[in-house]
JSON list of C-alpha atoms in Angstrom, two decimals:
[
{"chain": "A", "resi": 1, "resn": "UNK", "atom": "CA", "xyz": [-208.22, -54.24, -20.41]},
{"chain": "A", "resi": 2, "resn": "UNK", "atom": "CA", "xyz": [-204.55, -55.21, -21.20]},
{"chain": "A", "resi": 3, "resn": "UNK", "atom": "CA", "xyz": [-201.81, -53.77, -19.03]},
{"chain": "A", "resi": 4, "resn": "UNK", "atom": "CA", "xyz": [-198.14, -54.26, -19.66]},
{"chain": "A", "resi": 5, "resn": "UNK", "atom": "CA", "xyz": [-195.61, -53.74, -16.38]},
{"chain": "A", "resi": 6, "resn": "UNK", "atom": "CA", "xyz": [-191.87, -53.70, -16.72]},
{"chain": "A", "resi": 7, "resn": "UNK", "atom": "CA", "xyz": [-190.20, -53.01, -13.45]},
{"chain": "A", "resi": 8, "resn": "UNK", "atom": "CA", "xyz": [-186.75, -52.29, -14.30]},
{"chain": "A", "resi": 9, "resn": "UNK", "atom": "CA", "xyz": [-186.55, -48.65, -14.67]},
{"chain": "A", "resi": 10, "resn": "UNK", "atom": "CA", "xyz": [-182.91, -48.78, -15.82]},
{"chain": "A", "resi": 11, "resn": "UNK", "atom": "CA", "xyz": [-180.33, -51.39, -16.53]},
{"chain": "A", "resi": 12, "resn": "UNK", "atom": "CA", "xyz": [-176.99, -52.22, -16.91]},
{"chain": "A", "resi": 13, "resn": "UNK", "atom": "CA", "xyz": [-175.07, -54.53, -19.29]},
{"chain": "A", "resi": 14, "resn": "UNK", "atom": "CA", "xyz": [-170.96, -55.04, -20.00]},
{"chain": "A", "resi": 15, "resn": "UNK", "atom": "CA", "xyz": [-170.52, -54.86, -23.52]},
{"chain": "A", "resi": 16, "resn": "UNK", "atom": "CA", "xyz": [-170.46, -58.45, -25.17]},
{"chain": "A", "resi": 17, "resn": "UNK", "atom": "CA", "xyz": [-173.12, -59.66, -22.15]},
{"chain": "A", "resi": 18, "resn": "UNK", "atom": "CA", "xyz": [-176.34, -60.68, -22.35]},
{"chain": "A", "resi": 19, "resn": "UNK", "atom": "CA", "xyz": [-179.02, -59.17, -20.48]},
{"chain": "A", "resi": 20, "resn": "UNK", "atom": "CA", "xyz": [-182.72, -59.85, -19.81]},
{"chain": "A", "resi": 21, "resn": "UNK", "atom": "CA", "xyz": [-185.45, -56.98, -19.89]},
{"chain": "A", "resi": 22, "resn": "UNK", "atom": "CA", "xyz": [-188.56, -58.04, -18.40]},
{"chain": "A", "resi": 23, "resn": "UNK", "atom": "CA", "xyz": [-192.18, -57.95, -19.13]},
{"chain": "A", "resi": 24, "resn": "UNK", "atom": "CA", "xyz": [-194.79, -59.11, -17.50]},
{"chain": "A", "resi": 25, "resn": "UNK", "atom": "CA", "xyz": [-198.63, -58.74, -19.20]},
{"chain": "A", "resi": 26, "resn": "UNK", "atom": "CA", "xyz": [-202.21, -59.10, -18.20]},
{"chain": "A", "resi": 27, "resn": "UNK", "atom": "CA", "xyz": [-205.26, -59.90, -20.57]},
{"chain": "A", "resi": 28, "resn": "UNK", "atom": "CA", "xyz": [-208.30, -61.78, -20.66]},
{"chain": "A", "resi": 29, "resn": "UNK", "atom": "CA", "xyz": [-208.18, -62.21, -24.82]},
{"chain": "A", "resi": 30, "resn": "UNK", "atom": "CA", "xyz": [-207.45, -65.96, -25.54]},
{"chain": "A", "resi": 31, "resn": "UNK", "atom": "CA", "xyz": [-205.27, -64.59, -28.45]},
{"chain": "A", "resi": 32, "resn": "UNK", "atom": "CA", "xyz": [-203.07, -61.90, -28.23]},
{"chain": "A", "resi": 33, "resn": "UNK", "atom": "CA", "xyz": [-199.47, -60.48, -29.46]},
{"chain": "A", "resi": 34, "resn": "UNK", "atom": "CA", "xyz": [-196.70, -58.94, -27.47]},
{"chain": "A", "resi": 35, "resn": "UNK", "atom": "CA", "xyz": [-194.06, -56.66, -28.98]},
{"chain": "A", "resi": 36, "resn": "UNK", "atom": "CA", "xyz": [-190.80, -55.05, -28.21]},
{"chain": "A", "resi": 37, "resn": "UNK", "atom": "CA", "xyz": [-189.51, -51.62, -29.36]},
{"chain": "A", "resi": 38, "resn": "UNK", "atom": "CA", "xyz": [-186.73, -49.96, -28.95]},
{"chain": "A", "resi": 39, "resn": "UNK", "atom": "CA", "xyz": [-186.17, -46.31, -28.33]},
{"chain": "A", "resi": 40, "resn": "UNK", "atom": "CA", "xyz": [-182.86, -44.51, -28.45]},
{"chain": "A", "resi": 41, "resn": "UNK", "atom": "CA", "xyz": [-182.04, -40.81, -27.83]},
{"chain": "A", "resi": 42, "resn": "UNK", "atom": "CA", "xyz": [-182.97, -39.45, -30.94]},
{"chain": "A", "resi": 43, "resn": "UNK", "atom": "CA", "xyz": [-186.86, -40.58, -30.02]},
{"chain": "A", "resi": 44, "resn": "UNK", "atom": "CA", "xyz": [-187.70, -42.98, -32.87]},
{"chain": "A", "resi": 45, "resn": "UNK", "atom": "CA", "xyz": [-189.71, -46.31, -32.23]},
{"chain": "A", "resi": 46, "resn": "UNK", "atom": "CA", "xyz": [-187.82, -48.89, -33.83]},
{"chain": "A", "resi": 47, "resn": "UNK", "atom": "CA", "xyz": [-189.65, -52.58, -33.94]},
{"chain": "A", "resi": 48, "resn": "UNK", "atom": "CA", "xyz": [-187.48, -55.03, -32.64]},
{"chain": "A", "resi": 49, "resn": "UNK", "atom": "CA", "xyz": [-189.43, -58.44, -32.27]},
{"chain": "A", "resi": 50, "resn": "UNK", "atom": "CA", "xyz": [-192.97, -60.12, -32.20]},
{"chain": "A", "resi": 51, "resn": "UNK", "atom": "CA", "xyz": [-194.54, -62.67, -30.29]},
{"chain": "A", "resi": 52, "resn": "UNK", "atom": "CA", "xyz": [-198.17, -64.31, -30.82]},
{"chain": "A", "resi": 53, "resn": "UNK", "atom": "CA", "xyz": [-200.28, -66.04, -27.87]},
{"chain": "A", "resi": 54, "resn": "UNK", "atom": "CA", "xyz": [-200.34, -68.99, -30.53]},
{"chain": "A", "resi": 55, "resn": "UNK", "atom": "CA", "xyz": [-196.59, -69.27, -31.69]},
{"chain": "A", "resi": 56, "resn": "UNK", "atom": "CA", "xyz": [-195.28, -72.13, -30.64]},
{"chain": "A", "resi": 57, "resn": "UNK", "atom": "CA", "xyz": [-191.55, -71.13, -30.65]},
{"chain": "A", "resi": 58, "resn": "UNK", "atom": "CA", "xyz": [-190.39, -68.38, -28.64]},
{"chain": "A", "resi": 59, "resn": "UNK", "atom": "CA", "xyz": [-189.24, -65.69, -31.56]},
{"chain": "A", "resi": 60, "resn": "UNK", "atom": "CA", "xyz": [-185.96, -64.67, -32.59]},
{"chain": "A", "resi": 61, "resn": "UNK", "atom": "CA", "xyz": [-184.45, -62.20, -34.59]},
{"chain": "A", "resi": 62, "resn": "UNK", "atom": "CA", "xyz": [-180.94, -61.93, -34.94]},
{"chain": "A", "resi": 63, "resn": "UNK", "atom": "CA", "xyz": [-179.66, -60.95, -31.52]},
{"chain": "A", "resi": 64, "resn": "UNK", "atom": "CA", "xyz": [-183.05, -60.59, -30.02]},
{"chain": "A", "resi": 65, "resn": "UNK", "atom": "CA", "xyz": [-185.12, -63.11, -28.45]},
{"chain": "A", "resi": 66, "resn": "UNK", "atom": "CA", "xyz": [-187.90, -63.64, -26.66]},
{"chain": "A", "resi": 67, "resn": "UNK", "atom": "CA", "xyz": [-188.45, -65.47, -23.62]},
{"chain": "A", "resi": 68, "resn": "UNK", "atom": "CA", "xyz": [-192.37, -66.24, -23.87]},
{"chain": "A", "resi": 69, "resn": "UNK", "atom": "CA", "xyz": [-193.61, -68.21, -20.98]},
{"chain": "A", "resi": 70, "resn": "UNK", "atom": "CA", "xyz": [-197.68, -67.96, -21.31]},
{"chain": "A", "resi": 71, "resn": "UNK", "atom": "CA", "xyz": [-198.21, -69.58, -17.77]},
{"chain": "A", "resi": 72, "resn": "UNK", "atom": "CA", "xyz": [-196.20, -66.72, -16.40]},
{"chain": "A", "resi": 73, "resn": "UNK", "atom": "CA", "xyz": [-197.80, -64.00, -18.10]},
{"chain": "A", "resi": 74, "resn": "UNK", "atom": "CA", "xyz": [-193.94, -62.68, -19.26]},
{"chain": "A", "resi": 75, "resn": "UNK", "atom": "CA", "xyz": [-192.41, -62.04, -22.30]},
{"chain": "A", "resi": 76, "resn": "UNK", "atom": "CA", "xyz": [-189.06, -60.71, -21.67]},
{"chain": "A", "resi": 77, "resn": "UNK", "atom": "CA", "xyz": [-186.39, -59.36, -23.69]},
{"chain": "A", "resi": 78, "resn": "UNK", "atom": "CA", "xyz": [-183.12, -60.88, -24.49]},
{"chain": "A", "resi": 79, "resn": "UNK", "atom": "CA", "xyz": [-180.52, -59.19, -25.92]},
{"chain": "A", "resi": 80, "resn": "UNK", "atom": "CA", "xyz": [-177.39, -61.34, -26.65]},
{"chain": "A", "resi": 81, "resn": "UNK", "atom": "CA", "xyz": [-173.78, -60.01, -27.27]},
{"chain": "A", "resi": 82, "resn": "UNK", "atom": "CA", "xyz": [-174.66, -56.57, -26.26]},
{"chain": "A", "resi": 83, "resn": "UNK", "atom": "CA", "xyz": [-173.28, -53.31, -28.15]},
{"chain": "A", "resi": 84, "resn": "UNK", "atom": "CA", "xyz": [-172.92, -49.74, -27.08]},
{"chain": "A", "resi": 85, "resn": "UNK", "atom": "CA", "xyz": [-175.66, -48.77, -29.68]},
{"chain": "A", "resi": 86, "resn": "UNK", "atom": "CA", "xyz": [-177.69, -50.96, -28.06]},
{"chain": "A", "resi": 87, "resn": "UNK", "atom": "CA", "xyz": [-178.11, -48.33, -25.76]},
{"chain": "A", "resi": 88, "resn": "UNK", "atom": "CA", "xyz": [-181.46, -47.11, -25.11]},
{"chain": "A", "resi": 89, "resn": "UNK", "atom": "CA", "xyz": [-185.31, -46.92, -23.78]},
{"chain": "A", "resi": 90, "resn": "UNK", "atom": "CA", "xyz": [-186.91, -50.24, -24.28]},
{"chain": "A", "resi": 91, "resn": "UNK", "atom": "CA", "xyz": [-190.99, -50.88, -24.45]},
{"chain": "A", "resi": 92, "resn": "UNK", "atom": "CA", "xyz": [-192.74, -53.91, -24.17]},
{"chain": "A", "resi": 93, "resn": "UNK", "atom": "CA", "xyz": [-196.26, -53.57, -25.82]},
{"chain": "A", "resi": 94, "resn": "UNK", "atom": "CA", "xyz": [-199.26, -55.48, -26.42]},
{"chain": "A", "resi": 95, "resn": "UNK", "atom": "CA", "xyz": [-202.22, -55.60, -28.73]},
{"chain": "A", "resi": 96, "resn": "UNK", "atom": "CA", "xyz": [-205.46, -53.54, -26.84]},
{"chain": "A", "resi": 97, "resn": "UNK", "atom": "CA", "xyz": [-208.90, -51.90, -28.00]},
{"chain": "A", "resi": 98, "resn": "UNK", "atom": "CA", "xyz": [-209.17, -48.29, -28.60]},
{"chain": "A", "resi": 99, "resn": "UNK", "atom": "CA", "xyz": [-212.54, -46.65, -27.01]},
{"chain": "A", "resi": 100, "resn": "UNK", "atom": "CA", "xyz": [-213.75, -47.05, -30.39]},
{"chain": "A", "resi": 101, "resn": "UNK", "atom": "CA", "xyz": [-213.17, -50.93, -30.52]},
{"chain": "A", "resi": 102, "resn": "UNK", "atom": "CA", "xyz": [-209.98, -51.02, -32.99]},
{"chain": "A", "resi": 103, "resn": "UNK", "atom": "CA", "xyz": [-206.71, -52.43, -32.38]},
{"chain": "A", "resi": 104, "resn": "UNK", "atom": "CA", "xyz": [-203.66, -49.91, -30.15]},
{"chain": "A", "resi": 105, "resn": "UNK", "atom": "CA", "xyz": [-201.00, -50.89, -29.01]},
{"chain": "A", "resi": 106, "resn": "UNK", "atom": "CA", "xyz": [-200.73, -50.51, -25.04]},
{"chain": "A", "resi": 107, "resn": "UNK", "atom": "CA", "xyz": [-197.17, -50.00, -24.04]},
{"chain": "A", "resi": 108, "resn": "UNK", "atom": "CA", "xyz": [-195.37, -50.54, -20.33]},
{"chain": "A", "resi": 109, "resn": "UNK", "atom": "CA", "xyz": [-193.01, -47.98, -18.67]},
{"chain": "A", "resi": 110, "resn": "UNK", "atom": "CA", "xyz": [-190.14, -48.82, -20.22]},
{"chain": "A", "resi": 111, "resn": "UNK", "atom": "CA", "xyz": [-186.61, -49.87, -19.32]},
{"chain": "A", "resi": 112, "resn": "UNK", "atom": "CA", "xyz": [-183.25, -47.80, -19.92]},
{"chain": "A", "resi": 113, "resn": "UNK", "atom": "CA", "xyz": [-180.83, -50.27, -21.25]},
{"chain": "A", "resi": 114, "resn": "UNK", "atom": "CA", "xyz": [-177.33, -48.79, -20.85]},
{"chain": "A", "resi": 115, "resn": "UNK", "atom": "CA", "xyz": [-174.32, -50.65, -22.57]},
{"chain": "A", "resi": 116, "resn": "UNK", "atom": "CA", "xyz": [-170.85, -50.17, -20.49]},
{"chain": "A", "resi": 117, "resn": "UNK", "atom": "CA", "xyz": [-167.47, -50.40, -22.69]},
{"chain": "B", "resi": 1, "resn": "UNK", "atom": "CA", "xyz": [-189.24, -53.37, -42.02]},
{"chain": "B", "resi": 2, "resn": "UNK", "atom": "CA", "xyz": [-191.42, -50.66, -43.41]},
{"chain": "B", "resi": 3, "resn": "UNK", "atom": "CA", "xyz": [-190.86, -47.00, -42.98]},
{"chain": "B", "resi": 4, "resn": "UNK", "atom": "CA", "xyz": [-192.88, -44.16, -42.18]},
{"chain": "B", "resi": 5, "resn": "UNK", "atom": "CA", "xyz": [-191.62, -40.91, -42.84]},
{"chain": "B", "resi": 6, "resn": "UNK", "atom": "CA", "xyz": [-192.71, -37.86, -39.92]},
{"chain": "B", "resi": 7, "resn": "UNK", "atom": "CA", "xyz": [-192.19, -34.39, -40.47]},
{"chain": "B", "resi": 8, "resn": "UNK", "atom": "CA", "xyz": [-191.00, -31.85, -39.32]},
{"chain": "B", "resi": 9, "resn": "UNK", "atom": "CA", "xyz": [-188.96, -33.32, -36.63]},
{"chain": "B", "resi": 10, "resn": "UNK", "atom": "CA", "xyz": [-188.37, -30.42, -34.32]},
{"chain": "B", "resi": 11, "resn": "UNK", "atom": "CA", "xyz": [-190.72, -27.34, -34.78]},
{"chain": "B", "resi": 12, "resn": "UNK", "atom": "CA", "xyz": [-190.58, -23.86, -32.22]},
{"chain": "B", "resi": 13, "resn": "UNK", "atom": "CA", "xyz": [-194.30, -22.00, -32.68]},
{"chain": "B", "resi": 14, "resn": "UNK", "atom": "CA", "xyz": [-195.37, -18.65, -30.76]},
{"chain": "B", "resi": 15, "resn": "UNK", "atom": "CA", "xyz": [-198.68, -19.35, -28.91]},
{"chain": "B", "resi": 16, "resn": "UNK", "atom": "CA", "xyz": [-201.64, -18.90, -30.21]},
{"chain": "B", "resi": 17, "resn": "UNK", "atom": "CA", "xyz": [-200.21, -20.03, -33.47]},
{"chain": "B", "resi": 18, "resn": "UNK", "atom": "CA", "xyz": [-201.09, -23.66, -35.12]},
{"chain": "B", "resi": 19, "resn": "UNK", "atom": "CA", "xyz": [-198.92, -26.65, -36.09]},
{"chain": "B", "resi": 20, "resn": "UNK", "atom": "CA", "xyz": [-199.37, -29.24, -38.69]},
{"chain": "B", "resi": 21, "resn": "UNK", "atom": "CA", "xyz": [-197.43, -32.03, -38.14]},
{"chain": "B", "resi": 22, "resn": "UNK", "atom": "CA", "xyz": [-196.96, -34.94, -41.11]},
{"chain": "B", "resi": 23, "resn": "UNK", "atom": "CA", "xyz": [-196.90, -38.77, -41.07]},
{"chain": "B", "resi": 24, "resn": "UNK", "atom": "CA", "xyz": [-196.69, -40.86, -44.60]},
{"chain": "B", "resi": 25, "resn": "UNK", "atom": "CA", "xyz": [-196.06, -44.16, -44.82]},
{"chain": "B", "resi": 26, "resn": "UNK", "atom": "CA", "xyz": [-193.38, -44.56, -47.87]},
{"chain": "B", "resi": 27, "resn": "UNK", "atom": "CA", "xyz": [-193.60, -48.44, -48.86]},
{"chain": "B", "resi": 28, "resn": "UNK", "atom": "CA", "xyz": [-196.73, -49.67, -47.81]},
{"chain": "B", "resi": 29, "resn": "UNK", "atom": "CA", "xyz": [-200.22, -48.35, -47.71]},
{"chain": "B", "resi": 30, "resn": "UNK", "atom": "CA", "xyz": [-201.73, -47.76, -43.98]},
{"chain": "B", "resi": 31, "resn": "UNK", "atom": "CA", "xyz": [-205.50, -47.59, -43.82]},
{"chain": "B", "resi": 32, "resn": "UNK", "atom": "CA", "xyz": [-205.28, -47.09, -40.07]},
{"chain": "B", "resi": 33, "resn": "UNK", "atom": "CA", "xyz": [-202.43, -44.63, -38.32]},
{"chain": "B", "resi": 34, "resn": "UNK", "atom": "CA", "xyz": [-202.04, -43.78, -34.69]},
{"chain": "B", "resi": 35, "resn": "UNK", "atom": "CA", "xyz": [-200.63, -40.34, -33.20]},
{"chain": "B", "resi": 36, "resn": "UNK", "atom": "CA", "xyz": [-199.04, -41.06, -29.57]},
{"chain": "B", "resi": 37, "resn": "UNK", "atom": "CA", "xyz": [-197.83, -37.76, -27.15]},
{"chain": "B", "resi": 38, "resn": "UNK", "atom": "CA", "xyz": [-195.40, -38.88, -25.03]},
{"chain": "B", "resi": 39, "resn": "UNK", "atom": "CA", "xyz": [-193.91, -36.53, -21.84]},
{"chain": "B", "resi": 40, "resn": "UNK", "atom": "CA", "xyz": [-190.01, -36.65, -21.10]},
{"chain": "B", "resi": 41, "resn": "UNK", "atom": "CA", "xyz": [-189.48, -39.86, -19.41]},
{"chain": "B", "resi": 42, "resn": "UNK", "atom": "CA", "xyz": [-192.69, -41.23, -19.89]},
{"chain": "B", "resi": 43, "resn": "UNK", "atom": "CA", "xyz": [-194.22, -44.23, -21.70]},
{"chain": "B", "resi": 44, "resn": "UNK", "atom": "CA", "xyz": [-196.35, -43.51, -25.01]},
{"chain": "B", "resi": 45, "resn": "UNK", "atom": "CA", "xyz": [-199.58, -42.05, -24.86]},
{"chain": "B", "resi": 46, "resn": "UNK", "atom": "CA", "xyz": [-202.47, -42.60, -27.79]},
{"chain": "B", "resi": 47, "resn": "UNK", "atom": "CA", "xyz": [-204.10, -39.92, -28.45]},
{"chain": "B", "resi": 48, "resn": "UNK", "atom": "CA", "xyz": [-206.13, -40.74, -31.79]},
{"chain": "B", "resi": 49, "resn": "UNK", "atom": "CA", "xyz": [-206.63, -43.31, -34.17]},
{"chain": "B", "resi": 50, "resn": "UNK", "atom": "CA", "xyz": [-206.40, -42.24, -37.91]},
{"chain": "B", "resi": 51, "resn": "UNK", "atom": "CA", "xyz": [-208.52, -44.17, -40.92]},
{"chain": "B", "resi": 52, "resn": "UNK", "atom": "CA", "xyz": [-208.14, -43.01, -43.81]},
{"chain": "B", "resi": 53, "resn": "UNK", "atom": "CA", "xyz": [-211.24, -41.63, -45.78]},
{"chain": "B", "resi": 54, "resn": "UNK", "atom": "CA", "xyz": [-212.94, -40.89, -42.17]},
{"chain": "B", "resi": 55, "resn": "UNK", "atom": "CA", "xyz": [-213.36, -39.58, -38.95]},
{"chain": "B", "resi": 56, "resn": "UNK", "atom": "CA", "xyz": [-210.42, -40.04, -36.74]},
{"chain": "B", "resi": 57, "resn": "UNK", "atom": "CA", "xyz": [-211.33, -41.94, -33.43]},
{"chain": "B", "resi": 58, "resn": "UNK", "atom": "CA", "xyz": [-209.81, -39.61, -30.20]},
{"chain": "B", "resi": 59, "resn": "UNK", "atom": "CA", "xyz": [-209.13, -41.50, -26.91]},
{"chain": "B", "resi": 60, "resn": "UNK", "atom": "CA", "xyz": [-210.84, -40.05, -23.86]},
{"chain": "B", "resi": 61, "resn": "UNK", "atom": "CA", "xyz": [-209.38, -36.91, -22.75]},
{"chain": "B", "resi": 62, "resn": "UNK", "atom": "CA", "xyz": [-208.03, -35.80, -25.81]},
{"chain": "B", "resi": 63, "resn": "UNK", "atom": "CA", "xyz": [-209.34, -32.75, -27.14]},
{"chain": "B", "resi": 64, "resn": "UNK", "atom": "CA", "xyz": [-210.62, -33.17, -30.87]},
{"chain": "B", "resi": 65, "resn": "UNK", "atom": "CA", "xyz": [-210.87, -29.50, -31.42]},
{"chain": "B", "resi": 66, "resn": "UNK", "atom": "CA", "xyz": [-207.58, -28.97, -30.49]},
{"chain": "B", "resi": 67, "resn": "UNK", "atom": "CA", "xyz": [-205.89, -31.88, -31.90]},
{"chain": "B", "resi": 68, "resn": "UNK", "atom": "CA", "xyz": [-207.05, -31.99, -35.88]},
{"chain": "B", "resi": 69, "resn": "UNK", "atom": "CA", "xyz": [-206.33, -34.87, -37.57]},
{"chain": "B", "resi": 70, "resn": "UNK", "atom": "CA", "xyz": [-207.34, -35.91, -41.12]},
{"chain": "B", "resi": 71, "resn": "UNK", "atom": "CA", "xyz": [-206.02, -39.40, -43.22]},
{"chain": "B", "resi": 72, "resn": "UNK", "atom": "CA", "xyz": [-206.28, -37.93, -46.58]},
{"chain": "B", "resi": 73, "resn": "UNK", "atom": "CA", "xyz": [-204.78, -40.75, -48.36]},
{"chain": "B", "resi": 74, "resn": "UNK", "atom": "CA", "xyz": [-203.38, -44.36, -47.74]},
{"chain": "B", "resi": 75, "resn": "UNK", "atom": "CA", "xyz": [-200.02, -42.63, -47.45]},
{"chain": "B", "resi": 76, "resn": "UNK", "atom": "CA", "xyz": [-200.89, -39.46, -45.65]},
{"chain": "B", "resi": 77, "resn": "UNK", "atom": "CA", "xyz": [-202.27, -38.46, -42.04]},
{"chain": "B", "resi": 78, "resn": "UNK", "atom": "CA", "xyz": [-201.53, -34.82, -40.79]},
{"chain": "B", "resi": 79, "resn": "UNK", "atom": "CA", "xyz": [-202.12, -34.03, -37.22]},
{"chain": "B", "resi": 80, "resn": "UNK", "atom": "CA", "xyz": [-202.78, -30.45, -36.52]},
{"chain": "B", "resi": 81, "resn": "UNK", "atom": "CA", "xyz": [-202.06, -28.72, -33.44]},
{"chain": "B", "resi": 82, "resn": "UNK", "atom": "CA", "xyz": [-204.26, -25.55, -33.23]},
{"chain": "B", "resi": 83, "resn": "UNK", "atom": "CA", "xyz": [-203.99, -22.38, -31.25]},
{"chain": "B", "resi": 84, "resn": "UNK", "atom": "CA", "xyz": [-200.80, -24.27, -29.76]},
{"chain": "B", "resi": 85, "resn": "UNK", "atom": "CA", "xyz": [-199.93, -23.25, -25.61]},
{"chain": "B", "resi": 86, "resn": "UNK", "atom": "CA", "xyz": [-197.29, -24.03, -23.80]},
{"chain": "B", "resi": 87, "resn": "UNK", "atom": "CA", "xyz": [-198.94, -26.90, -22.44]},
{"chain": "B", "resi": 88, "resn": "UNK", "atom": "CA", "xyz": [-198.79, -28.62, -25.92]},
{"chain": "B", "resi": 89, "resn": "UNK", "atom": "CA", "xyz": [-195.19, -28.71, -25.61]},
{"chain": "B", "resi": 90, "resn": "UNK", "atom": "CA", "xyz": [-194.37, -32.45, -26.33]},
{"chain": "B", "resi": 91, "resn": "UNK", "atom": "CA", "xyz": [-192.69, -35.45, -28.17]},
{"chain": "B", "resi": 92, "resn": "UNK", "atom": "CA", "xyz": [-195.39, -36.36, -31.37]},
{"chain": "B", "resi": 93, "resn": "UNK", "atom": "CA", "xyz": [-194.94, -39.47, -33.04]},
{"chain": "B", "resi": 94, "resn": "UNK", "atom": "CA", "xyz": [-197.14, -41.07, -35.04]},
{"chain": "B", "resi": 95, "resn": "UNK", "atom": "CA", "xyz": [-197.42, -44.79, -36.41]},
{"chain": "B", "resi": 96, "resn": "UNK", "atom": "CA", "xyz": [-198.67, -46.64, -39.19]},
{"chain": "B", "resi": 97, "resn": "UNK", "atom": "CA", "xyz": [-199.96, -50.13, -39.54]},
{"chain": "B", "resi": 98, "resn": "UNK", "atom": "CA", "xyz": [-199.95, -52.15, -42.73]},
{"chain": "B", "resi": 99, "resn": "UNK", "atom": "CA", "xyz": [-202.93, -52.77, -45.13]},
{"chain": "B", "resi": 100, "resn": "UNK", "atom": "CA", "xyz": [-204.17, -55.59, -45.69]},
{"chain": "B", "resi": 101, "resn": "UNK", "atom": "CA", "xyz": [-203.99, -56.55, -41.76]},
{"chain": "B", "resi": 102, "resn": "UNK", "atom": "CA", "xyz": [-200.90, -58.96, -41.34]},
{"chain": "B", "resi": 103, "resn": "UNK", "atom": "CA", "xyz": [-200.90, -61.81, -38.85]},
{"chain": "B", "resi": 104, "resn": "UNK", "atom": "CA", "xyz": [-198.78, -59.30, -36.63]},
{"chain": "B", "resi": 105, "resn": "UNK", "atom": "CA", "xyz": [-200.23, -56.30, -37.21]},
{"chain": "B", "resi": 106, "resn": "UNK", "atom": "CA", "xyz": [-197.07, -54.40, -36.62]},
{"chain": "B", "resi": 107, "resn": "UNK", "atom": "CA", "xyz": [-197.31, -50.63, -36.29]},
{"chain": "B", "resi": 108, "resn": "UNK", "atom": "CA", "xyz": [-194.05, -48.86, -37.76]},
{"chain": "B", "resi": 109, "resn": "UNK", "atom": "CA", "xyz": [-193.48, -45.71, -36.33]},
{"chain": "B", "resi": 110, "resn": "UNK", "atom": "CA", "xyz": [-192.16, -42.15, -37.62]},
{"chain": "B", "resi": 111, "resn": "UNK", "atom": "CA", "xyz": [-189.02, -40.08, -36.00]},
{"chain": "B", "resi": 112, "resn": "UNK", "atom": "CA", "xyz": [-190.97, -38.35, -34.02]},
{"chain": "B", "resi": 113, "resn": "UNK", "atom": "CA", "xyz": [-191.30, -34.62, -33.63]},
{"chain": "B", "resi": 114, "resn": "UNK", "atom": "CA", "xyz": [-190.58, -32.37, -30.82]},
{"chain": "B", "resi": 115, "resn": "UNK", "atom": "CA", "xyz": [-192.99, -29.08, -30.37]},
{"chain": "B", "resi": 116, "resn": "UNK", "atom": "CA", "xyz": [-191.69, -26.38, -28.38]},
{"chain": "B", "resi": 117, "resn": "UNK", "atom": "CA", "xyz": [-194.39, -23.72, -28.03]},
{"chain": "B", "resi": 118, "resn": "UNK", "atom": "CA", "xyz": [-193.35, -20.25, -26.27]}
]
């Protein structure tokens, strides 16, 4: 079964800093894909980023990245040049099997980013 | 990205009564559509897997009775909450996957809706 852990309950960022949100994974599928959403108050999932067990580059998109390092088992969130909208829950997730054999997604704890001024 | 639209997003029901809660996906067709429950401060929890044209697949613990879903259309899956209790009270939000299956299989989720039941 996969299980996702991230073991920041809550962080903190300046505004304009970087910060790292961690993920750690376990699986036994040779091929796999990781995820990041983000969460804000009003409770929508938004899809921030996607990572495959095969890509060779870790991914990017815009100010998001993703620090894949397969030996580790982590794929953790970077968020560059942070904003005060970038305030929010954040969920690492990962490709699992329902009970009836189709895809879910299996999500960790989450982290609460908060962005200082 | 692609959107999915979920509605209403804040309903307040009298026990006993039922909900019906919508998800559509509004740019892409989704064969397949998940409906999480998630408790204040918690993680996501899936409670079914929607495919459209049959039976919805319920994970373990999750009462089918009580939860009716039906996947009408590519574009459509309703979840119903019957005979709602307090207990139901909760965050909704469903999610929709793209059809064909892409590489990344991204599931695109709705606004989510909050039930208050009294």
């Amino acid at each position: 079964a996969q299980k996702i852990t991230q073991t920041q309950p809550g962080m903190f960022v300046q505004e304009k800093e970087a910060v790292t949100l961690d993920c750690t994974y376990d699986t036994s599928d040779q091929s796999y894909g990781l995820f990041w959403y983000k969460q804000p108050s009003s409770g929508e999932m938004i899809f921030l980023i996607y990572q495959g067990s095969y890509d060779e580059q870790n991914a990017t998109e815009g100010r998001y990245s993703l620090n894949f390092q397969k030996a580790r088992k982590s794929a953790n969130l970077v968020i560059s040049a942070s904003q005060l909208g970038d305030s929010a829950m954040y969920f690492c997730a990962m490709r699992g099997l329902t009970q009836g054999g189709s895809e879910k997604l299996v999500f960790g704890k989450g982290t609460k980013l908060t962005v200082n001024p | 990205g692609a959107v999915v639209s979920q509605h209403p997003s804040w309903v307040i029901c009298k026990s006993g009564t039922s909900v019906k809660i919508e998800c559509r996906s509004l740019d892409f067709q989704a064969t397949t559509m998940f409906w999480y429950r998630q408790f204040p401060k918690q993680s996501l929890m899936l409670m079914a897997t929607s495919n459209e044209g049959s039976k919805a697949t319920y994970e373990q613990g999750v009462e089918k009775d009580k939860f009716l879903i039906n996947h009408a259309s590519l574009t459509l899956s309703t979840l119903t909450v019957t005979s709602a209790h307090p207990e139901d009270s909760s965050f909704y939000i469903c999610s929709a996957r793209e059809t064909p299956l892409a590489t990344k299989n991204i599931q695109y989720f709705g606004a989510g809706t909050r039930l208050s039941v009294l």
